[in-house]
PDB file of C-alpha atoms in Angstrom:
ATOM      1  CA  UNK L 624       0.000   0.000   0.000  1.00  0.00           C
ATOM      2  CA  UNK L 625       1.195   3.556  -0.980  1.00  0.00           C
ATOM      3  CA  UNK L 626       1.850   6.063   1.300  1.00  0.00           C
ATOM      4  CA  UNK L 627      -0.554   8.277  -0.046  1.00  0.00           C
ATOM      5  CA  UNK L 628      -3.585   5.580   0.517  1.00  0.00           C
ATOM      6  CA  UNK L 629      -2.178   4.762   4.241  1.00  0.00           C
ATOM      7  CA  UNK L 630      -2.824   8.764   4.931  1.00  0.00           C
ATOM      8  CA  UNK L 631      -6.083   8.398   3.041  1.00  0.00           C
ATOM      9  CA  UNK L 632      -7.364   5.445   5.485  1.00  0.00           C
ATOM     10  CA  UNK L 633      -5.861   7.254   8.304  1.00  0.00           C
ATOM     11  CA  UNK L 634      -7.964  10.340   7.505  1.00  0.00           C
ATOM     12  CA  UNK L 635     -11.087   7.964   7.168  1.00  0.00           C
ATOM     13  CA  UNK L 636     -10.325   6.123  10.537  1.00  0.00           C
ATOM     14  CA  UNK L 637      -9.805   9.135  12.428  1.00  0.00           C
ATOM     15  CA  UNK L 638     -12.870  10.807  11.436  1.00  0.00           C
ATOM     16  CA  UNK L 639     -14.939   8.207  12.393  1.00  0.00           C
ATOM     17  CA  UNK L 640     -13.293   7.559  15.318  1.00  0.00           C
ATOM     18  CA  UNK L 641     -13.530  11.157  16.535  1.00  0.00           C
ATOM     19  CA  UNK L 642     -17.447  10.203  16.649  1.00  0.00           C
ATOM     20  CA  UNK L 643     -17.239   7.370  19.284  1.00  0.00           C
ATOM     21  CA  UNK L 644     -14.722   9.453  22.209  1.00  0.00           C
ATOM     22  CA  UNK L 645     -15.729   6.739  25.273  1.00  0.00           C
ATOM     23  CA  UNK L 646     -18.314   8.286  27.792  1.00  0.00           C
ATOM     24  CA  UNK L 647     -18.503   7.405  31.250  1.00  0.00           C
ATOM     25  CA  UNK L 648     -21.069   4.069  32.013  1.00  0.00           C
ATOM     26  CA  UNK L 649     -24.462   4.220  33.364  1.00  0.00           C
ATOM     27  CA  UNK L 650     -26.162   2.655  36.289  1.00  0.00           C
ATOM     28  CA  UNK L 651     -29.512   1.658  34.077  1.00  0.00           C
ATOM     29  CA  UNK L 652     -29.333  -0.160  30.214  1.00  0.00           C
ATOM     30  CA  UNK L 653     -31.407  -1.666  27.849  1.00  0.00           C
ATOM     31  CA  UNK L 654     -30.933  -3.126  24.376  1.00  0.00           C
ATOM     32  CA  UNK L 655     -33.213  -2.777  21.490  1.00  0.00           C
ATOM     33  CA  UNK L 656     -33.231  -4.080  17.991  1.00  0.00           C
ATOM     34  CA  UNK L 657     -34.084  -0.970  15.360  1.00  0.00           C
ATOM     35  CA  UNK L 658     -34.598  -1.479  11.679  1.00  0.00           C
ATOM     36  CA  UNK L 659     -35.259   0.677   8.818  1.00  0.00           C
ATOM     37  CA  UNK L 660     -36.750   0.346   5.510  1.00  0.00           C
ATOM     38  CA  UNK L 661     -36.509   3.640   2.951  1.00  0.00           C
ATOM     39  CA  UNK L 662     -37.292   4.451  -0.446  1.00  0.00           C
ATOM     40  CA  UNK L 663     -36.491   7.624  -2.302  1.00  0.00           C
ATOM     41  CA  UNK L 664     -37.929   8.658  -5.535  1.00  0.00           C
ATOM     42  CA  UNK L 665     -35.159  10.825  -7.137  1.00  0.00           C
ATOM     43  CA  UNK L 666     -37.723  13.039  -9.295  1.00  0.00           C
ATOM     44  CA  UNK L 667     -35.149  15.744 -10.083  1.00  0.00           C
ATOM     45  CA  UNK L 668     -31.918  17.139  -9.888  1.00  0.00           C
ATOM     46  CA  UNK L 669     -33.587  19.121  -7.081  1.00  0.00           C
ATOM     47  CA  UNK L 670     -36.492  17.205  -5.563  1.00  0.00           C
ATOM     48  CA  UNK L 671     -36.662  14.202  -3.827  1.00  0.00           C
ATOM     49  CA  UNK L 672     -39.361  11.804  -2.855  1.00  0.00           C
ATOM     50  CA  UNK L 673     -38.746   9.381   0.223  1.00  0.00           C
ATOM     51  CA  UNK L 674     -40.902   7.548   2.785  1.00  0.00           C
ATOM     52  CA  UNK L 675     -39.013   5.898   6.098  1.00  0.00           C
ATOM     53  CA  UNK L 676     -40.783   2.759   7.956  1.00  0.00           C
ATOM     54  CA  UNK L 677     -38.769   2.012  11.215  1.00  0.00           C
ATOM     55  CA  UNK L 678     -39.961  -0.496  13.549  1.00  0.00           C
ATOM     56  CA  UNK L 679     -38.003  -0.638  16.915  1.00  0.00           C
ATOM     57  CA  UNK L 680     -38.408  -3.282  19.847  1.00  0.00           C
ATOM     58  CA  UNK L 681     -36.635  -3.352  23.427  1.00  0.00           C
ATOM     59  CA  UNK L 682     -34.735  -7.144  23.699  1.00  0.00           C
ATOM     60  CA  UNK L 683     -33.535  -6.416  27.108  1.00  0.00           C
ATOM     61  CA  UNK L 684     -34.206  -4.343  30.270  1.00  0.00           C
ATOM     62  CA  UNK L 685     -33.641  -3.733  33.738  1.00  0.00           C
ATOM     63  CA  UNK L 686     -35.966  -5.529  35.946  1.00  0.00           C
ATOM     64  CA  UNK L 687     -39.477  -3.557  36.282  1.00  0.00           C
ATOM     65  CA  UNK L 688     -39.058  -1.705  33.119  1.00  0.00           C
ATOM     66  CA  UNK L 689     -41.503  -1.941  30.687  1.00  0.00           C
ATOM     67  CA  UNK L 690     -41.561  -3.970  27.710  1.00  0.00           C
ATOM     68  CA  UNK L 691     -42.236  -1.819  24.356  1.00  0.00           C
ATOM     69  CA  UNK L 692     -42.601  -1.986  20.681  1.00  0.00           C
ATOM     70  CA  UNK L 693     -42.766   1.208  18.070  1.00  0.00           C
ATOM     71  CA  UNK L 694     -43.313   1.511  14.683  1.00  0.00           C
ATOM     72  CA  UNK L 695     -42.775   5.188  12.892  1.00  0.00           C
ATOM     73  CA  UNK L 696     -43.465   5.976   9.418  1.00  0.00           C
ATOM     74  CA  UNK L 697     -41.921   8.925   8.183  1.00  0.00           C
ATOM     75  CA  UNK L 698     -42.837  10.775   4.603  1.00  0.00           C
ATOM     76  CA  UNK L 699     -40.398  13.269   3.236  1.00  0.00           C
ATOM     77  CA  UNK L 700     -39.273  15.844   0.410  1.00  0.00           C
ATOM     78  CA  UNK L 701     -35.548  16.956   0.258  1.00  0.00           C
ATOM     79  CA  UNK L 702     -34.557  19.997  -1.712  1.00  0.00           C
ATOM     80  CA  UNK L 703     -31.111  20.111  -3.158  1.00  0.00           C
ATOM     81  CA  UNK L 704     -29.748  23.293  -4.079  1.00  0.00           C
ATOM     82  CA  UNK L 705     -26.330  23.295  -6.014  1.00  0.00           C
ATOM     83  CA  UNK L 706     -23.201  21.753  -4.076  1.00  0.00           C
ATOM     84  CA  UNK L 707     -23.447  22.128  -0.791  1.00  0.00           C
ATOM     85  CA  UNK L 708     -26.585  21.994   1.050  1.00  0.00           C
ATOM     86  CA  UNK L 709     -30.062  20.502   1.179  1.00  0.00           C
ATOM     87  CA  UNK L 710     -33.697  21.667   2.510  1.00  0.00           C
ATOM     88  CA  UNK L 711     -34.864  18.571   4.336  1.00  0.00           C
ATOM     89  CA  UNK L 712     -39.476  18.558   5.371  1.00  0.00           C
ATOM     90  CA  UNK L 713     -40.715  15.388   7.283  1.00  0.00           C
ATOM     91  CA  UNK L 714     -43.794  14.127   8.835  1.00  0.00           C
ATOM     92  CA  UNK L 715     -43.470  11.199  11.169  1.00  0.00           C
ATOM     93  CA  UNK L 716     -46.338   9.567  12.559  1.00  0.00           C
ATOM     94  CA  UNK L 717     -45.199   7.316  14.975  1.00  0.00           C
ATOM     95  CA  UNK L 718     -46.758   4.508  17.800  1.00  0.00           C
ATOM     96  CA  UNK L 719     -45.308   2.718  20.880  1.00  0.00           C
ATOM     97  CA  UNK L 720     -46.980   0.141  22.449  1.00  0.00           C
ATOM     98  CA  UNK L 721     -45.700  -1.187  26.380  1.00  0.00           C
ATOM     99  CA  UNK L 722     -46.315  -3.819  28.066  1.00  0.00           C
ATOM    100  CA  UNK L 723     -47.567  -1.288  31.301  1.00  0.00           C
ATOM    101  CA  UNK L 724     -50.731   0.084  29.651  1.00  0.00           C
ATOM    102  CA  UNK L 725     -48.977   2.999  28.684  1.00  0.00           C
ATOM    103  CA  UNK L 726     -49.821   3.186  24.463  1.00  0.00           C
ATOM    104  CA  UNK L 727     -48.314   6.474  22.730  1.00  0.00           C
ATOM    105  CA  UNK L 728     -49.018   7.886  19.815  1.00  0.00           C
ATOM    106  CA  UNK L 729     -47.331  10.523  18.159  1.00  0.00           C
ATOM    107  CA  UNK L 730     -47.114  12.834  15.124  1.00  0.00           C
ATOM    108  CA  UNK L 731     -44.358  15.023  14.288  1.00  0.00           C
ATOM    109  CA  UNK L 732     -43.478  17.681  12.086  1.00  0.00           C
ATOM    110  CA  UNK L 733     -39.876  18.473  11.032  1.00  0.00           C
ATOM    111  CA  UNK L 734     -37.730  20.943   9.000  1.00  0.00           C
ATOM    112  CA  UNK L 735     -34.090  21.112   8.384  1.00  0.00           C
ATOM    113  CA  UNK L 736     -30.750  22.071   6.303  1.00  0.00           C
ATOM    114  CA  UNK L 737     -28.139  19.606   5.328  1.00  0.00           C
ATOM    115  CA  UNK L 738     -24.985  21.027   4.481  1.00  0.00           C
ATOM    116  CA  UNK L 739     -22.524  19.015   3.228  1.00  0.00           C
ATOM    117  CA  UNK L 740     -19.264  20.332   4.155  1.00  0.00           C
ATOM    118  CA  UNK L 741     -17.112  18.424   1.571  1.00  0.00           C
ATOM    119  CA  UNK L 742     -18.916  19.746  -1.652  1.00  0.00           C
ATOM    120  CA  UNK L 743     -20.897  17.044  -4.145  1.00  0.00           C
ATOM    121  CA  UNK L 744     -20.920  16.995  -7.921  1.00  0.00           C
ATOM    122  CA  UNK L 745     -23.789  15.934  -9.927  1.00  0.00           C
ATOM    123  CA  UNK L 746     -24.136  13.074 -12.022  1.00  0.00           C
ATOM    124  CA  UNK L 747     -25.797  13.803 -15.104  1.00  0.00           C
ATOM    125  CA  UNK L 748     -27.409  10.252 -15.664  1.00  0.00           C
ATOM    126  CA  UNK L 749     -28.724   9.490 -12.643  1.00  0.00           C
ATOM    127  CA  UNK L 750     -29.792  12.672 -11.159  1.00  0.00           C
ATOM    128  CA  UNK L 751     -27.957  12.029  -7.877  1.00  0.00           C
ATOM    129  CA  UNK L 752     -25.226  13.973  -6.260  1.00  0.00           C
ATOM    130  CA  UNK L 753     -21.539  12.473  -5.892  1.00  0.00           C
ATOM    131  CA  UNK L 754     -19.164  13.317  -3.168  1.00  0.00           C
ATOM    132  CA  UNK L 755     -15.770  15.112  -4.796  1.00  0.00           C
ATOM    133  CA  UNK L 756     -13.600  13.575  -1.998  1.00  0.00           C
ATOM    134  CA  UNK L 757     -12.891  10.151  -0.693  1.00  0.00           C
ATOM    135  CA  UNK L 758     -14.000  11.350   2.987  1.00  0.00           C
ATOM    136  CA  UNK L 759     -17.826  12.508   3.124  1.00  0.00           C
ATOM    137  CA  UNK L 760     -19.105  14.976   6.412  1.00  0.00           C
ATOM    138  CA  UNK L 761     -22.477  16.069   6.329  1.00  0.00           C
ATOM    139  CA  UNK L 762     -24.168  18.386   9.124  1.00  0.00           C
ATOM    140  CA  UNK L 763     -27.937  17.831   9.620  1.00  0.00           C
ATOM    141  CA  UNK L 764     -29.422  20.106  11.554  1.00  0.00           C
ATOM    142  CA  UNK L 765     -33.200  19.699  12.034  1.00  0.00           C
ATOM    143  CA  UNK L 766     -36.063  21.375  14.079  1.00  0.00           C
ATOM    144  CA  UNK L 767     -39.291  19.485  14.865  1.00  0.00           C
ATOM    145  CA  UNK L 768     -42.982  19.762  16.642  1.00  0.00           C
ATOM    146  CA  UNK L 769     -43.732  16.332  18.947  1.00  0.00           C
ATOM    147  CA  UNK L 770     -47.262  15.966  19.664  1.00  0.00           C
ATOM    148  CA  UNK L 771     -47.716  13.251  22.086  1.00  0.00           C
ATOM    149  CA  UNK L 772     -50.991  11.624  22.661  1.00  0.00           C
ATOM    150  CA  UNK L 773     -51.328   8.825  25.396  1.00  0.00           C
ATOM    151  CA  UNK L 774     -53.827   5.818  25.646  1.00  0.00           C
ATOM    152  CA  UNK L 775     -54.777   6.873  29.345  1.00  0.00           C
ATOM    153  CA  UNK L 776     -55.806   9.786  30.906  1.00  0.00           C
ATOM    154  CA  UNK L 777     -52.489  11.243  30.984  1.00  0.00           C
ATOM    155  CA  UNK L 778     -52.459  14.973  29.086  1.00  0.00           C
ATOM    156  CA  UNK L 779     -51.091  14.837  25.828  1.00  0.00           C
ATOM    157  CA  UNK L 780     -47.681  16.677  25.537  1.00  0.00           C
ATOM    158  CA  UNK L 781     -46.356  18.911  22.672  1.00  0.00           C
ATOM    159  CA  UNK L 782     -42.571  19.909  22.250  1.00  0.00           C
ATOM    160  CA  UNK L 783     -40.163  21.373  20.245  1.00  0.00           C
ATOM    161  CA  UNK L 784     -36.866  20.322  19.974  1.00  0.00           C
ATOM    162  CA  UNK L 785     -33.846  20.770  18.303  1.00  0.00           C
ATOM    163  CA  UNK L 786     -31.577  18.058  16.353  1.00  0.00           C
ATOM    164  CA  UNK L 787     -28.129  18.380  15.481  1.00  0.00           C
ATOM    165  CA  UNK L 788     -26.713  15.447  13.721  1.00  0.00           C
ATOM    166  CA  UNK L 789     -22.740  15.009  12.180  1.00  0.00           C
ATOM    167  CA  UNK L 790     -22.070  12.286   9.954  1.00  0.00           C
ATOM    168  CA  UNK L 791     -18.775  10.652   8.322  1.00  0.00           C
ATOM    169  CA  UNK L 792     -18.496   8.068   5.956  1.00  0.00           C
ATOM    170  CA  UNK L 793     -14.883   6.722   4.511  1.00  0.00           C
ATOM    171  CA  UNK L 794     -15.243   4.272   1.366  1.00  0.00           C
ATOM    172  CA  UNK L 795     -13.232   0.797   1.919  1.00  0.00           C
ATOM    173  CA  UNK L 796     -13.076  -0.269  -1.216  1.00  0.00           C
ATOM    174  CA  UNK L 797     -13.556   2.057  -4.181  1.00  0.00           C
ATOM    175  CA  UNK L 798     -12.869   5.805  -4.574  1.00  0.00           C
ATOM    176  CA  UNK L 799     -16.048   6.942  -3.442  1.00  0.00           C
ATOM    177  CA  UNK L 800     -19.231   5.860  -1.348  1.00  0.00           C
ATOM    178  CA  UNK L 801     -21.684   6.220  -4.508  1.00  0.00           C
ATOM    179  CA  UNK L 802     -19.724   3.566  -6.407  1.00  0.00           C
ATOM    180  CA  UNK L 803     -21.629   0.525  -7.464  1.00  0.00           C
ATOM    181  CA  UNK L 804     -19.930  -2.043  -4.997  1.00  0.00           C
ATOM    182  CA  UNK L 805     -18.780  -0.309  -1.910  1.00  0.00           C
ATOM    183  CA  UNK L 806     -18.451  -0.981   0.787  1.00  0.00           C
ATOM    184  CA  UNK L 807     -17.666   1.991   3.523  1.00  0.00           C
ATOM    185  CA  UNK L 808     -17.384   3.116   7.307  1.00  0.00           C
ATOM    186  CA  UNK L 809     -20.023   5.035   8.687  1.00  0.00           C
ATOM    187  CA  UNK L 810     -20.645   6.942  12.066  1.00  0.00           C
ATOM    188  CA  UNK L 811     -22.397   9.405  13.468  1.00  0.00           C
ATOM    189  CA  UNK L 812     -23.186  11.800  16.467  1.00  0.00           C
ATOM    190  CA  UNK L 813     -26.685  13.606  17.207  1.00  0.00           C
ATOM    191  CA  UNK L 814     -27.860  16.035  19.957  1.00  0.00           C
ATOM    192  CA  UNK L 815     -31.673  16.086  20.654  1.00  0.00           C
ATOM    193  CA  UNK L 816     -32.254  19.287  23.040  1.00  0.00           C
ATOM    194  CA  UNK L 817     -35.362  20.570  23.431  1.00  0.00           C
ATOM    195  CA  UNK L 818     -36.662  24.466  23.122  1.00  0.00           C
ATOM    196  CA  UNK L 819     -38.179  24.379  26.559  1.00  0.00           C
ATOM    197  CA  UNK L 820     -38.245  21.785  29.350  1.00  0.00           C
ATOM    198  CA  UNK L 821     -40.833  19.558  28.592  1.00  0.00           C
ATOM    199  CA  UNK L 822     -42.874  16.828  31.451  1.00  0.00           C
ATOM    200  CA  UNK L 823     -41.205  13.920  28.742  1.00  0.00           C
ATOM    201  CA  UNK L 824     -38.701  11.068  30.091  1.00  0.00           C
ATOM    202  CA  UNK L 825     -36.157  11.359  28.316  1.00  0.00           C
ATOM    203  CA  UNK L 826     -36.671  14.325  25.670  1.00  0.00           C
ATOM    204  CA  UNK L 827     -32.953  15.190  25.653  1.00  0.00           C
ATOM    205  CA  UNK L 828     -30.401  12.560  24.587  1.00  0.00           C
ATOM    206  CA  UNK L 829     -26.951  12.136  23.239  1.00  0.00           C
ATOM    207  CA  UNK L 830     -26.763   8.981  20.163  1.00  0.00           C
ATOM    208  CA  UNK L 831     -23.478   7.969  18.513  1.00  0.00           C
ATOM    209  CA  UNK L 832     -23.819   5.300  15.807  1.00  0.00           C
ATOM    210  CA  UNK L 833     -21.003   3.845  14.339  1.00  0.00           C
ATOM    211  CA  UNK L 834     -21.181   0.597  11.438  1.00  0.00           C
ATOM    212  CA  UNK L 835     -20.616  -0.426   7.644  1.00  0.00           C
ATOM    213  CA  UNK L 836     -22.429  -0.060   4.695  1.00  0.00           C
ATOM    214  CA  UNK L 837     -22.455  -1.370   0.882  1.00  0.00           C
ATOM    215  CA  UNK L 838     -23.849  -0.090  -2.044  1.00  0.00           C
ATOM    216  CA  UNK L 839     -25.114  -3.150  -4.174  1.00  0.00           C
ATOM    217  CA  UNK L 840     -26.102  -0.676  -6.794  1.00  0.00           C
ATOM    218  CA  UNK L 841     -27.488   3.107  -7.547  1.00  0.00           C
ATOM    219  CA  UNK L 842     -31.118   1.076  -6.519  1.00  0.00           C
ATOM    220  CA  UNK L 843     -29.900  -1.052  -3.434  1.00  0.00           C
ATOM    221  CA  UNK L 844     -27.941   0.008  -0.184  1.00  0.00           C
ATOM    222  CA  UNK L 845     -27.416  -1.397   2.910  1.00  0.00           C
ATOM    223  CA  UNK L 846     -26.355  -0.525   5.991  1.00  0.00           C
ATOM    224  CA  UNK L 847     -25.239  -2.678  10.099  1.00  0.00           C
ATOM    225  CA  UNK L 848     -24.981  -0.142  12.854  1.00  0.00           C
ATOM    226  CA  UNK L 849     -24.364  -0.362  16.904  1.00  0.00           C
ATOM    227  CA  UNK L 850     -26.344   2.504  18.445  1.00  0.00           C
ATOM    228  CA  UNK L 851     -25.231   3.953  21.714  1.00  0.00           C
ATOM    229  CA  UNK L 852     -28.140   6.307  23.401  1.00  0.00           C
ATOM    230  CA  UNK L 853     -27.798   8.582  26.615  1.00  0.00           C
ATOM    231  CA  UNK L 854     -30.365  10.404  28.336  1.00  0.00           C
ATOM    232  CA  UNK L 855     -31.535  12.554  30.750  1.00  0.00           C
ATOM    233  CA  UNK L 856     -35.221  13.676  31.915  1.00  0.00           C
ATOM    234  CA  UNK L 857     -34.383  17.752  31.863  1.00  0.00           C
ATOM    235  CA  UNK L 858     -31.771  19.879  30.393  1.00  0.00           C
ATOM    236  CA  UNK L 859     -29.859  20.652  34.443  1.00  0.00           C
ATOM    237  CA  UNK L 860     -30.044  16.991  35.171  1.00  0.00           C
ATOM    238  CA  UNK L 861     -27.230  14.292  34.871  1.00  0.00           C
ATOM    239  CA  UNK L 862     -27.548  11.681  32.054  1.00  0.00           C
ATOM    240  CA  UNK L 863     -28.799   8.436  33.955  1.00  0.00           C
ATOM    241  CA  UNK L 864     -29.630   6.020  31.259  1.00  0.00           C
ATOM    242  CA  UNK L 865     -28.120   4.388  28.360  1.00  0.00           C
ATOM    243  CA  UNK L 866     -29.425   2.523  25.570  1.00  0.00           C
ATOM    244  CA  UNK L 867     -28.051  -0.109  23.360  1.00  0.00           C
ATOM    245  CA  UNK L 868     -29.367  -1.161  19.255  1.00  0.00           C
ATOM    246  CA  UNK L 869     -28.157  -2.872  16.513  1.00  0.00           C
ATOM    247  CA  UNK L 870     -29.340  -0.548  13.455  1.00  0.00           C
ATOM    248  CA  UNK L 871     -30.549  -2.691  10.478  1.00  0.00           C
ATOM    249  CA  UNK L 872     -31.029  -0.787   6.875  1.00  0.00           C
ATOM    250  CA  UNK L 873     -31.960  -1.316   3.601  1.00  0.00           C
ATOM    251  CA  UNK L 874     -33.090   1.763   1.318  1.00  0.00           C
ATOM    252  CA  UNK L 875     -34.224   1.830  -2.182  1.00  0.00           C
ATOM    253  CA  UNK L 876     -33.830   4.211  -4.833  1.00  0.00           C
ATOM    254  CA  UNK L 877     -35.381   4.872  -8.102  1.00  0.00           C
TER     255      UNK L 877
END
C-alpha cells in the first residue's frame, strides 16, 4: 500500500473515530433491535421523494421496566440546491406500544438544512449527487414539533426540539461511497435538546452510531450499525440512562 492511501485510510479512521470518544457508564441499560426500511424517488436534480418505515423493539431491560414496541413511518421531500446543502421537510407519525398500559401515539413535524461540508458533484445520468472527496461529512441540523398523545388519561404533551446530527463516511473499497460495490465506514453523532423543558422522560439525549455499509447498486444500499443512546429527563439533570441497538437498513432508490 502507498503512502498516499495509508494517509487516506488514516484520515477515514480518524474521522470516524472522533465520533465514538468513550463516555462514562451508566447505572440503568437496555438493548433494542431498530430497523429501517426507505425508499427515495429521485424526481429531479432538485427534488426528492422518500418515505421511512422504522420499527423498533426493546430485547432487554432492567428488571421492572416496561416492555415496548414502536413503529414510525416517516414521509419526506428533500430539496437540493447546487453543491453544498439541502432543505430537508418530514412528517413522522409514529406509535409505541408497552407492556404497562402505557400506548403512545405521536405525530411530528420536522424541517431542516443539510450542508454538506465536503462539496458534491452531480451526475448527469442518474440525477444524484456524488461526493468530490474520498472522505464525506455532512451536518444535519433539524427542528421538529412532537405531539404526544397517550392511551390513558395522561395529558397529551407537545414539544419542540432541536436536532443536530454530524455524519462521516470513509469508502473501503472504491474511490467513493456512490460507487456501485462499496463498501464503507459510517458513524455518526446527534444532539436532541429541546426548546423548553418539557414533562417527557427522556426528551434530551446524546446517540453515537457507528457501522458499515455497501452499495449493491445506484437502486440497493445497505447498511449494520451499533447505536449507543444517553439520556436525561431535563436539560440541568445528569444523564442516567443508556441505551443499546443494533441498526438494520436497507433503502431503495429509483
Amino acid at each position: 500500500m502507498t503512502l498516499r492511501k495509508r494517509l487516506h485510510y488514516r484520515a477515514g479512521a480518524t474521522a470516524v473515530l472522533l465520533l465514538l470518544i468513550p463516555c462514562a457508564p451508566f447505572a440503568q441499560s437496555n438493548t433494542q433491535l431498530w430497523s429501517e426500511i426507505r425508499f427515495d424517488w429521485i424526481k429531479s436534480r432538485e427534488f426528492t421523494y422518500g418515505v421511512n418505515i422504522e420499527p423498533k423493539v426493546l430485547v432487554a431491560a432492567p428488571s421492572g421496566d416496561p416492555g415496548w414496541a414502536s413503529l414510525d413511518v416517516t414521509p419526506s421531500l428533500e430539496y437540493s440546491h447546487g453543491e453544498w446543502f439541502d432543505m430537508v421537510g418530514e412528517m413522522s407519525f409514529g406509535r409505541t406500544l408497552q407492556t404497562d398500559d402505557l400506548d403512545s401515539i405521536e405525530f411530528t413535524p420536522r424541517i431542516g438544512l443539510r450542508l454538506h461540508l465536503l462539496s458534491n458533484l452531480r451526475h448527469e445520468i442518474v440525477k444524484e449527487r456524488r461526493p468530490k472527496r474520498r472522505l464525506v461529512l455532512r451536518d444535519l441540523l433539524r427542528l421538529e414539533w412532537r405531539n404526544l398523545h397517550y392511551s390513558t388519561d395522561k395529558p397529551g404533551s407537545s414539544t419542540v426540539r432541536l436536532r443536530n446530527r454530524f455524519e462521516a463516511q470513509w469508502p473501503i473499497n472504491r474511490p467513493r461511497t456512490t460507487d456501485n460495490g462499496a463498501a464503507y465506514l459510517a458513524a455518526d453523532w446527534e444532539w436532541f435538546v429541546p426548546v423548553d423543558d418539557p414533562d417527557e422522560r427522556f426528551a434530551n439525549r446524546q446517540r453515537v452510531r457507528a457501522g458499515i455499509g455497501y452499495r449493491r447498486s445506484f437502486a440497493w444500499r445497505f447498511e449494520a450499525r451499533y447505536v449507543w443512546n444517553r439520556s436525561r429527563n431535563t436539560i440541568d439533570a445528569p444523564f442516567t440512562s443508556t441505551d443499546h441497538a443494533l441498526d438494520l437498513t436497507m433503502r431503495r432508490v429509483w
